Amino acid sequence: QSYAIWPHMDVFENVAFPLREMGGRMAKSKIRDKVLAALSLVQLDGYEDRPAPFLSGGQQQRLALARALVKEPKVLLLDEPLSNLDAKLRDEMRSELRDLVKRLGITTVYVTHDQLEALTMSDVVAVMETGLIVQESTPFDIYEEPRTRFVAGFIGQTNFLDGKIDAAVNGDGRIGSVATSCGSLRCILPNGAGIGDAVSVVVRPEDVYLADQRSVDGDNVVTAEIAEIVFMGETLECTASVGAETMRLKLHPSTRVETGQSIKLVFPADRCRALAS
């Protein structure tokens, strides 16, 4: 989070410092070659004589990365490296970091609380709770198949409906029915779950949609009232009251709904997942 750029050194000396501190003496010509190569990797060519305090936030981030890379490490640790940057620069640096690490083939441990960074930067995501890894998998599996309520709530926006399993719908027990305050909902059951078990049904806001004439009498259809509407450009984010529950929805921006309007919502059974409470 703090790049620890030494203000009394210029860009070249900041990057050269780790090489000068290494055991044994490295020739000045080799140090220069390595420093210039590291600066080129992070697109700071021509900045070697610039005083470090005169760099922008994004340039300081690149400088810190060049200083870490100049020793050609086997493992790179990045702890919230983009947290001090503004949104636009953060997006740019996220892409640059991902491409650079892939190109160099360096194993990288990336610590972040930013869900988007975790999903877009990683080959494997490890979600931690109270210091313990509770799930480790690909970004897709972490998002689509969370194992615990904590993981489901931490990665992405999520709606939770607490209830109890009241029936198994198909033979293998994979799809079942859960009694909730919104009625009985068909959903994917956790492995080993049985009738009467307490669970939380997870449904993502983007998976909920408005019922049409064909689906209004189908399964997992509930009546709701629009409480709030926020236009986000690419989505219409709504809050809806479903009985005593409050649900978050992400609808297509062309959807026409109004605050206070009564609507029918569909929770697709194959997009609803019950997790052990």
GROMACS .gro file of C-alpha atoms in nm, residues 211-218:
model
    8
  211ALA     CA    1  -4.146  -1.290  -1.496
  212ASP     CA    2  -4.326  -1.276  -1.831
  213GLN     CA    3  -4.655  -1.437  -1.934
  214ARG     CA    4  -4.483  -1.772  -1.993
  215SER     CA    5  -4.306  -1.791  -1.657
  216VAL     CA    6  -4.546  -1.612  -1.423
  217ASP     CA    7  -4.704  -1.940  -1.307
  218GLY     CA    8  -4.380  -2.140  -1.296
   0.00000   0.00000   0.00000
